[in-house]
């Protein structure tokens, strides 16, 4: 086939078509396209590249179907992964929401306990203050009673001192008389 016929069948410049062929058929590779560009004479059996050839078109169709199958399998896996990720994210959001609700309940309970304890502390402080005042009043009463008692005891002490020497003398007399009787 001459370049003109090639051009008519495939369109575009021969260099572009050769690049296309080298990518479609790796066996041709870069050496193939470089040999063609160097204007050397070579013989390529055209039936290898012809879309009308049964073996190539059947292989091409099988490759296309296999490629489509692989692409569809990849797309199915990707969709399954996307769906699985969405479901996992939904479950994660639900767990997070449930955890936040539980923590909010706990916060409410702790705040209620804290309020109760604060009220108890206030009551205890008030009771402590009252007891301190009562204790102070009782100490003042004790002090005043001690003063009153000491005032009451002073006249009695003076009397005891007067009676005490007499009692001492009487006891001495009785002791001496007992001693004289025995001797």
PDB file of C-alpha atoms in Angstrom:
ATOM      1  CA  UNK A   1       0.000   0.000   0.000  1.00  0.00           C
ATOM      2  CA  UNK A   2       1.320   3.378  -0.875  1.00  0.00           C
ATOM      3  CA  UNK A   3       1.408   6.264   1.583  1.00  0.00           C
ATOM      4  CA  UNK A   4      -1.503   7.840  -0.240  1.00  0.00           C
ATOM      5  CA  UNK A   5      -3.694   4.776   0.270  1.00  0.00           C
ATOM      6  CA  UNK A   6      -2.571   4.595   3.857  1.00  0.00           C
ATOM      7  CA  UNK A   7      -3.526   8.219   4.246  1.00  0.00           C
ATOM      8  CA  UNK A   8      -6.925   7.654   2.726  1.00  0.00           C
ATOM      9  CA  UNK A   9      -7.678   4.613   4.855  1.00  0.00           C
ATOM     10  CA  UNK A  10      -6.419   5.985   8.213  1.00  0.00           C
ATOM     11  CA  UNK A  11      -6.324   9.744   7.688  1.00  0.00           C
ATOM     12  CA  UNK A  12      -3.686  12.159   8.969  1.00  0.00           C
ATOM     13  CA  UNK A  13       0.004  12.131   8.226  1.00  0.00           C
ATOM     14  CA  UNK A  14       1.924   8.859   8.046  1.00  0.00           C
ATOM     15  CA  UNK A  15       4.132   9.968  10.964  1.00  0.00           C
ATOM     16  CA  UNK A  16       1.111  10.405  13.195  1.00  0.00           C
ATOM     17  CA  UNK A  17      -0.281   7.068  12.150  1.00  0.00           C
ATOM     18  CA  UNK A  18       3.074   5.385  12.775  1.00  0.00           C
ATOM     19  CA  UNK A  19       3.164   6.820  16.259  1.00  0.00           C
ATOM     20  CA  UNK A  20      -0.345   5.509  16.743  1.00  0.00           C
ATOM     21  CA  UNK A  21       0.664   2.085  15.487  1.00  0.00           C
ATOM     22  CA  UNK A  22       3.738   1.964  17.700  1.00  0.00           C
ATOM     23  CA  UNK A  23       1.588   2.611  20.759  1.00  0.00           C
ATOM     24  CA  UNK A  24      -1.045   0.092  19.684  1.00  0.00           C
ATOM     25  CA  UNK A  25       1.513  -2.581  18.801  1.00  0.00           C
ATOM     26  CA  UNK A  26       4.533  -2.451  21.071  1.00  0.00           C
ATOM     27  CA  UNK A  27       6.400  -4.913  18.873  1.00  0.00           C
ATOM     28  CA  UNK A  28       6.815  -2.113  16.393  1.00  0.00           C
ATOM     29  CA  UNK A  29       8.316   0.071  19.117  1.00  0.00           C
ATOM     30  CA  UNK A  30      10.418   3.213  18.668  1.00  0.00           C
ATOM     31  CA  UNK A  31      12.883   1.517  16.307  1.00  0.00           C
ATOM     32  CA  UNK A  32      10.041   0.882  13.890  1.00  0.00           C
ATOM     33  CA  UNK A  33       8.947   4.501  13.771  1.00  0.00           C
ATOM     34  CA  UNK A  34      12.550   5.715  13.490  1.00  0.00           C
ATOM     35  CA  UNK A  35      13.177   3.391  10.527  1.00  0.00           C
ATOM     36  CA  UNK A  36      10.065   4.650   8.801  1.00  0.00           C
ATOM     37  CA  UNK A  37      11.039   8.277   9.310  1.00  0.00           C
ATOM     38  CA  UNK A  38      14.479   7.723   7.887  1.00  0.00           C
ATOM     39  CA  UNK A  39      12.858   7.058   4.481  1.00  0.00           C
ATOM     40  CA  UNK A  40      14.410   3.607   4.231  1.00  0.00           C
ATOM     41  CA  UNK A  41      12.637   0.994   2.207  1.00  0.00           C
ATOM     42  CA  UNK A  42      11.098  -1.727   4.337  1.00  0.00           C
ATOM     43  CA  UNK A  43       8.378  -4.232   3.905  1.00  0.00           C
ATOM     44  CA  UNK A  44       5.610  -4.503   6.480  1.00  0.00           C
ATOM     45  CA  UNK A  45       2.861  -6.963   5.822  1.00  0.00           C
ATOM     46  CA  UNK A  46      -0.120  -4.720   5.940  1.00  0.00           C
ATOM     47  CA  UNK A  47      -2.582  -7.427   6.924  1.00  0.00           C
ATOM     48  CA  UNK A  48      -1.053  -7.365  10.436  1.00  0.00           C
ATOM     49  CA  UNK A  49      -2.301  -3.827  10.946  1.00  0.00           C
ATOM     50  CA  UNK A  50      -5.523  -4.078   9.007  1.00  0.00           C
ATOM     51  CA  UNK A  51      -8.710  -3.772  11.059  1.00  0.00           C
ATOM     52  CA  UNK A  52     -10.386  -6.078   8.575  1.00  0.00           C
ATOM     53  CA  UNK A  53      -8.136  -8.998   9.465  1.00  0.00           C
ATOM     54  CA  UNK A  54     -10.051 -11.547  11.518  1.00  0.00           C
ATOM     55  CA  UNK A  55      -7.257 -12.537  13.890  1.00  0.00           C
ATOM     56  CA  UNK A  56      -6.354  -8.979  14.786  1.00  0.00           C
ATOM     57  CA  UNK A  57      -9.913  -7.769  15.040  1.00  0.00           C
ATOM     58  CA  UNK A  58     -10.940 -10.795  17.095  1.00  0.00           C
ATOM     59  CA  UNK A  59      -7.946 -10.282  19.377  1.00  0.00           C
ATOM     60  CA  UNK A  60      -8.690  -6.608  19.483  1.00  0.00           C
ATOM     61  CA  UNK A  61     -12.324  -7.278  20.336  1.00  0.00           C
ATOM     62  CA  UNK A  62     -11.319  -9.750  23.020  1.00  0.00           C
ATOM     63  CA  UNK A  63      -8.806  -7.250  24.400  1.00  0.00           C
ATOM     64  CA  UNK A  64     -11.469  -4.550  24.363  1.00  0.00           C
ATOM     65  CA  UNK A  65     -13.940  -6.824  26.132  1.00  0.00           C
ATOM     66  CA  UNK A  66     -11.299  -7.891  28.643  1.00  0.00           C
ATOM     67  CA  UNK A  67     -10.338  -4.271  29.168  1.00  0.00           C
ATOM     68  CA  UNK A  68     -14.002  -3.332  29.599  1.00  0.00           C
ATOM     69  CA  UNK A  69     -14.449  -6.205  32.064  1.00  0.00           C
ATOM     70  CA  UNK A  70     -11.421  -5.070  34.034  1.00  0.00           C
ATOM     71  CA  UNK A  71     -12.666  -1.494  33.993  1.00  0.00           C
ATOM     72  CA  UNK A  72     -16.137  -2.577  35.103  1.00  0.00           C
ATOM     73  CA  UNK A  73     -14.657  -4.766  37.865  1.00  0.00           C
ATOM     74  CA  UNK A  74     -12.464  -1.858  38.981  1.00  0.00           C
ATOM     75  CA  UNK A  75     -15.467   0.465  38.883  1.00  0.00           C
ATOM     76  CA  UNK A  76     -17.568  -2.035  40.862  1.00  0.00           C
ATOM     77  CA  UNK A  77     -14.819  -2.376  43.464  1.00  0.00           C
ATOM     78  CA  UNK A  78     -14.450   1.388  43.599  1.00  0.00           C
ATOM     79  CA  UNK A  79     -18.202   1.817  44.067  1.00  0.00           C
ATOM     80  CA  UNK A  80     -18.254  -0.872  46.766  1.00  0.00           C
ATOM     81  CA  UNK A  81     -15.362   0.895  48.482  1.00  0.00           C
ATOM     82  CA  UNK A  82     -17.149   4.254  48.208  1.00  0.00           C
ATOM     83  CA  UNK A  83     -20.348   2.746  49.628  1.00  0.00           C
ATOM     84  CA  UNK A  84     -18.387   0.977  52.372  1.00  0.00           C
ATOM     85  CA  UNK A  85     -16.549   4.191  53.237  1.00  0.00           C
ATOM     86  CA  UNK A  86     -19.807   6.126  53.357  1.00  0.00           C
ATOM     87  CA  UNK A  87     -21.365   3.512  55.615  1.00  0.00           C
ATOM     88  CA  UNK A  88     -18.296   3.480  57.837  1.00  0.00           C
ATOM     89  CA  UNK A  89     -18.357   7.283  58.031  1.00  0.00           C
ATOM     90  CA  UNK A  90     -22.081   7.178  58.880  1.00  0.00           C
ATOM     91  CA  UNK A  91     -21.462   4.644  61.660  1.00  0.00           C
ATOM     92  CA  UNK A  92     -18.579   6.744  62.929  1.00  0.00           C
ATOM     93  CA  UNK A  93     -20.781   9.851  62.995  1.00  0.00           C
ATOM     94  CA  UNK A  94     -23.485   7.900  64.859  1.00  0.00           C
ATOM     95  CA  UNK A  95     -20.959   6.626  67.434  1.00  0.00           C
ATOM     96  CA  UNK A  96     -19.605  10.137  67.875  1.00  0.00           C
ATOM     97  CA  UNK A  97     -23.125  11.560  68.271  1.00  0.00           C
ATOM     98  CA  UNK A  98     -24.019   8.869  70.836  1.00  0.00           C
ATOM     99  CA  UNK A  99     -20.792   9.498  72.754  1.00  0.00           C
ATOM    100  CA  UNK A 100     -21.452  13.245  72.807  1.00  0.00           C
ATOM    101  CA  UNK A 101     -24.999  12.656  74.087  1.00  0.00           C
ATOM    102  CA  UNK A 102     -23.696  10.355  76.844  1.00  0.00           C
ATOM    103  CA  UNK A 103     -21.057  12.900  77.809  1.00  0.00           C
ATOM    104  CA  UNK A 104     -23.696  15.655  77.918  1.00  0.00           C
ATOM    105  CA  UNK A 105     -25.812  13.507  80.256  1.00  0.00           C
ATOM    106  CA  UNK A 106     -22.763  12.906  82.463  1.00  0.00           C
ATOM    107  CA  UNK A 107     -21.974  16.638  82.469  1.00  0.00           C
ATOM    108  CA  UNK A 108     -25.548  17.368  83.594  1.00  0.00           C
ATOM    109  CA  UNK A 109     -25.290  14.788  86.380  1.00  0.00           C
ATOM    110  CA  UNK A 110     -21.913  16.075  87.565  1.00  0.00           C
ATOM    111  CA  UNK A 111     -23.194  19.658  87.525  1.00  0.00           C
ATOM    112  CA  UNK A 112     -26.220  18.632  89.632  1.00  0.00           C
ATOM    113  CA  UNK A 113     -23.969  16.825  92.140  1.00  0.00           C
ATOM    114  CA  UNK A 114     -21.633  19.826  92.203  1.00  0.00           C
ATOM    115  CA  UNK A 115     -24.584  22.141  92.941  1.00  0.00           C
ATOM    116  CA  UNK A 116     -25.780  19.878  95.777  1.00  0.00           C
ATOM    117  CA  UNK A 117     -22.293  19.717  97.285  1.00  0.00           C
ATOM    118  CA  UNK A 118     -21.947  23.488  97.047  1.00  0.00           C
ATOM    119  CA  UNK A 119     -25.205  23.918  98.954  1.00  0.00           C
ATOM    120  CA  UNK A 120     -24.022  21.445 101.609  1.00  0.00           C
ATOM    121  CA  UNK A 121     -20.739  23.313 101.968  1.00  0.00           C
ATOM    122  CA  UNK A 122     -22.626  26.588 102.431  1.00  0.00           C
ATOM    123  CA  UNK A 123     -24.839  24.992 105.122  1.00  0.00           C
ATOM    124  CA  UNK A 124     -21.814  23.495 106.887  1.00  0.00           C
ATOM    125  CA  UNK A 125     -20.007  26.824 106.827  1.00  0.00           C
ATOM    126  CA  UNK A 126     -23.078  28.559 108.269  1.00  0.00           C
ATOM    127  CA  UNK A 127     -23.384  25.892 110.999  1.00  0.00           C
ATOM    128  CA  UNK A 128     -19.673  26.186 111.752  1.00  0.00           C
ATOM    129  CA  UNK A 129     -20.002  29.954 112.052  1.00  0.00           C
ATOM    130  CA  UNK A 130     -22.964  29.568 114.427  1.00  0.00           C
ATOM    131  CA  UNK A 131     -21.051  27.074 116.558  1.00  0.00           C
ATOM    132  CA  UNK A 132     -18.047  29.363 116.728  1.00  0.00           C
ATOM    133  CA  UNK A 133     -20.286  32.194 117.930  1.00  0.00           C
ATOM    134  CA  UNK A 134     -21.959  29.942 120.500  1.00  0.00           C
ATOM    135  CA  UNK A 135     -18.553  28.694 121.645  1.00  0.00           C
ATOM    136  CA  UNK A 136     -17.372  32.271 122.073  1.00  0.00           C
ATOM    137  CA  UNK A 137     -20.494  33.157 124.071  1.00  0.00           C
ATOM    138  CA  UNK A 138     -20.054  30.091 126.277  1.00  0.00           C
ATOM    139  CA  UNK A 139     -16.416  30.982 126.919  1.00  0.00           C
ATOM    140  CA  UNK A 140     -17.486  34.468 127.972  1.00  0.00           C
ATOM    141  CA  UNK A 141     -20.089  32.977 130.344  1.00  0.00           C
ATOM    142  CA  UNK A 142     -17.505  30.579 131.789  1.00  0.00           C
ATOM    143  CA  UNK A 143     -15.117  33.475 132.307  1.00  0.00           C
ATOM    144  CA  UNK A 144     -17.769  35.596 134.040  1.00  0.00           C
ATOM    145  CA  UNK A 145     -18.853  32.615 136.201  1.00  0.00           C
ATOM    146  CA  UNK A 146     -15.233  31.983 137.209  1.00  0.00           C
ATOM    147  CA  UNK A 147     -14.906  35.623 138.235  1.00  0.00           C
ATOM    148  CA  UNK A 148     -18.168  35.403 140.217  1.00  0.00           C
ATOM    149  CA  UNK A 149     -17.054  32.162 141.838  1.00  0.00           C
ATOM    150  CA  UNK A 150     -13.698  33.598 142.800  1.00  0.00           C
ATOM    151  CA  UNK A 151     -15.470  36.637 144.297  1.00  0.00           C
ATOM    152  CA  UNK A 152     -17.710  34.316 146.293  1.00  0.00           C
ATOM    153  CA  UNK A 153     -14.790  32.177 147.416  1.00  0.00           C
ATOM    154  CA  UNK A 154     -12.651  35.082 148.672  1.00  0.00           C
ATOM    155  CA  UNK A 155     -14.663  35.735 151.868  1.00  0.00           C
ATOM    156  CA  UNK A 156     -14.718  32.032 152.615  1.00  0.00           C
ATOM    157  CA  UNK A 157     -10.973  31.762 152.209  1.00  0.00           C
ATOM    158  CA  UNK A 158     -10.404  34.468 154.765  1.00  0.00           C
ATOM    159  CA  UNK A 159     -12.548  32.568 157.203  1.00  0.00           C
ATOM    160  CA  UNK A 160     -10.725  29.313 156.591  1.00  0.00           C
ATOM    161  CA  UNK A 161      -7.436  30.982 157.325  1.00  0.00           C
ATOM    162  CA  UNK A 162      -8.704  32.111 160.692  1.00  0.00           C
ATOM    163  CA  UNK A 163     -10.120  28.719 161.569  1.00  0.00           C
ATOM    164  CA  UNK A 164      -7.190  26.824 160.198  1.00  0.00           C
ATOM    165  CA  UNK A 165      -4.616  27.884 162.861  1.00  0.00           C
ATOM    166  CA  UNK A 166      -7.037  27.020 165.627  1.00  0.00           C
ATOM    167  CA  UNK A 167      -7.683  23.645 164.090  1.00  0.00           C
ATOM    168  CA  UNK A 168      -3.953  23.084 163.818  1.00  0.00           C
ATOM    169  CA  UNK A 169      -3.455  23.872 167.472  1.00  0.00           C
ATOM    170  CA  UNK A 170      -6.244  21.585 168.532  1.00  0.00           C
ATOM    171  CA  UNK A 171      -4.715  18.768 166.566  1.00  0.00           C
ATOM    172  CA  UNK A 172      -1.337  19.445 168.157  1.00  0.00           C
ATOM    173  CA  UNK A 173      -2.838  19.372 171.628  1.00  0.00           C
ATOM    174  CA  UNK A 174      -4.534  16.100 171.012  1.00  0.00           C
ATOM    175  CA  UNK A 175      -1.335  14.614 169.718  1.00  0.00           C
ATOM    176  CA  UNK A 176       0.686  15.701 172.730  1.00  0.00           C
ATOM    177  CA  UNK A 177      -1.870  14.408 175.150  1.00  0.00           C
ATOM    178  CA  UNK A 178      -1.875  11.042 173.440  1.00  0.00           C
ATOM    179  CA  UNK A 179       1.858  10.871 173.702  1.00  0.00           C
ATOM    180  CA  UNK A 180       1.945  11.686 177.379  1.00  0.00           C
ATOM    181  CA  UNK A 181      -0.522   8.986 178.205  1.00  0.00           C
ATOM    182  CA  UNK A 182       1.545   6.377 176.546  1.00  0.00           C
ATOM    183  CA  UNK A 183       4.737   7.382 178.309  1.00  0.00           C
TER     184      UNK A 183
END
